[in-house]
Protein backbone atom coordinates (compact mmCIF):
# COMPACT_ATOMS: atom_id res chain seq x y z
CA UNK A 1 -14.37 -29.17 -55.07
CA UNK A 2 -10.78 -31.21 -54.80
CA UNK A 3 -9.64 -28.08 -52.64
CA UNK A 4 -12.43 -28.67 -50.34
CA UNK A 5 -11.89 -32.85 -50.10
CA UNK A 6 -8.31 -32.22 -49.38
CA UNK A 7 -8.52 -29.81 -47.13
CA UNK A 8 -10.54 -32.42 -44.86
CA UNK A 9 -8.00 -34.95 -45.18
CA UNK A 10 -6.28 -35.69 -41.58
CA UNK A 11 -2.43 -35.18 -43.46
CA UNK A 12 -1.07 -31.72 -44.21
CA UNK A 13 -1.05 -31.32 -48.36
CA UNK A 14 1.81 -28.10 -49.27
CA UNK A 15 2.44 -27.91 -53.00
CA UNK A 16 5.25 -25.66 -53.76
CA UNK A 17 5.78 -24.72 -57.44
CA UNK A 18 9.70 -25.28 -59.01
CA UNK A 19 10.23 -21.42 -58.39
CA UNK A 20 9.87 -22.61 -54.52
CA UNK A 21 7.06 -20.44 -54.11
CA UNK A 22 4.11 -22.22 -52.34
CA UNK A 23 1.45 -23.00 -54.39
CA UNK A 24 -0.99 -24.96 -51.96
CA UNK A 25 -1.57 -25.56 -48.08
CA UNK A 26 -4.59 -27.24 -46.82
CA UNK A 27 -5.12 -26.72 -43.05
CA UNK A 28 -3.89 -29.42 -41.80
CA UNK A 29 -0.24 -28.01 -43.48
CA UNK A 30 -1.12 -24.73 -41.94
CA UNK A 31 -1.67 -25.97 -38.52
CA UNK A 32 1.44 -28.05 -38.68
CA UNK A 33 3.86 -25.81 -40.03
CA UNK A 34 2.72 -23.02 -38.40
CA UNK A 35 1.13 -20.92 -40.99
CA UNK A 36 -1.02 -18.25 -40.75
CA UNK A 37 -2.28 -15.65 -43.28
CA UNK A 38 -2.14 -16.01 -46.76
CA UNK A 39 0.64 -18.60 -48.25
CA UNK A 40 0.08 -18.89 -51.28
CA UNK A 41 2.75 -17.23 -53.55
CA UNK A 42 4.60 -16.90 -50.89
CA UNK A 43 8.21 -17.89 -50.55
CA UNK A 44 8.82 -21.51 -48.73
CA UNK A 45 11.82 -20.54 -47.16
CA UNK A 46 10.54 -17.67 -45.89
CA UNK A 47 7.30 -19.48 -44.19
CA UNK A 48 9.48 -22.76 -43.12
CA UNK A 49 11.82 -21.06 -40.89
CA UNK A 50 11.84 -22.95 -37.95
CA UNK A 51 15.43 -24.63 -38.18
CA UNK A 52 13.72 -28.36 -37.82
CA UNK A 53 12.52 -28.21 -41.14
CA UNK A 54 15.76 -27.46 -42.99
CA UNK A 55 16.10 -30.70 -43.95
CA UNK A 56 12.92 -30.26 -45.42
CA UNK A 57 13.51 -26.92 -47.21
CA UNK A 58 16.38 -28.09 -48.69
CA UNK A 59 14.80 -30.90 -50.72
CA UNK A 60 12.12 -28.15 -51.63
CA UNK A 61 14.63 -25.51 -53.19
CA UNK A 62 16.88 -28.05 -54.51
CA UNK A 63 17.26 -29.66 -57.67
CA UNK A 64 14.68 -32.39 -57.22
CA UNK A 65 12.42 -33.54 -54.53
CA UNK A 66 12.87 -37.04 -53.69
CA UNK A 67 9.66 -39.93 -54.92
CA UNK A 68 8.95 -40.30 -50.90
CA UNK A 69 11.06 -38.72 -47.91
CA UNK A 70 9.95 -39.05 -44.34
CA UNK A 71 10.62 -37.03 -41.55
CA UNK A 72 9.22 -37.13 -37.93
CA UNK A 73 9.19 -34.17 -35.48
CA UNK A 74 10.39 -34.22 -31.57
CA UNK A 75 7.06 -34.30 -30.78
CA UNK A 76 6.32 -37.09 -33.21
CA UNK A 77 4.49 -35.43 -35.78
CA UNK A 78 5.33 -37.25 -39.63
CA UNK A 79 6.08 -34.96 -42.65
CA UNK A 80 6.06 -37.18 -45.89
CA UNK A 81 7.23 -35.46 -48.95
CA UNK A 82 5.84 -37.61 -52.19
């Protein structure tokens, strides 16, 4: 049931686990990352690749990710990290 409601929200949901594997996408991460195919278990930094979202990746395999991060795309698009 929660996967269901949160894959409906409008905002892209992408758990990743403290081994940096990913541990949940909901489409609306898929379609704005890019991701196709089955995540889950997979690797983040081999599915974030595109060299905008190093920023991003680095909080993910670093020591801690931060309470609330922002970052906004060229084309506008928001990534929050809570």
């Amino acid at each position: 049931f929660t996967g269901e409601v949160v894959d409906r929200l409008g905002e892209g949901v992408l758990a990743v686990d403290r081994t940096g594997a990913v541990a949940y996408a909901n489409a609306e991460a898929r379609r704005l990352l890019g991701l196709s195919g089955l995540v889950e278990g997979a690797s983040a930094a081999t599915l974030l690749l595109d060299p905008a979202l190093a920023p991003v990746l680095g909080l993910l395999m670093g020591d801690r990710c931060p309470a609330l991060e922002r970052f906004i795309a060229a084309g506008g698009q928001q990534l929050v990290l809570r």
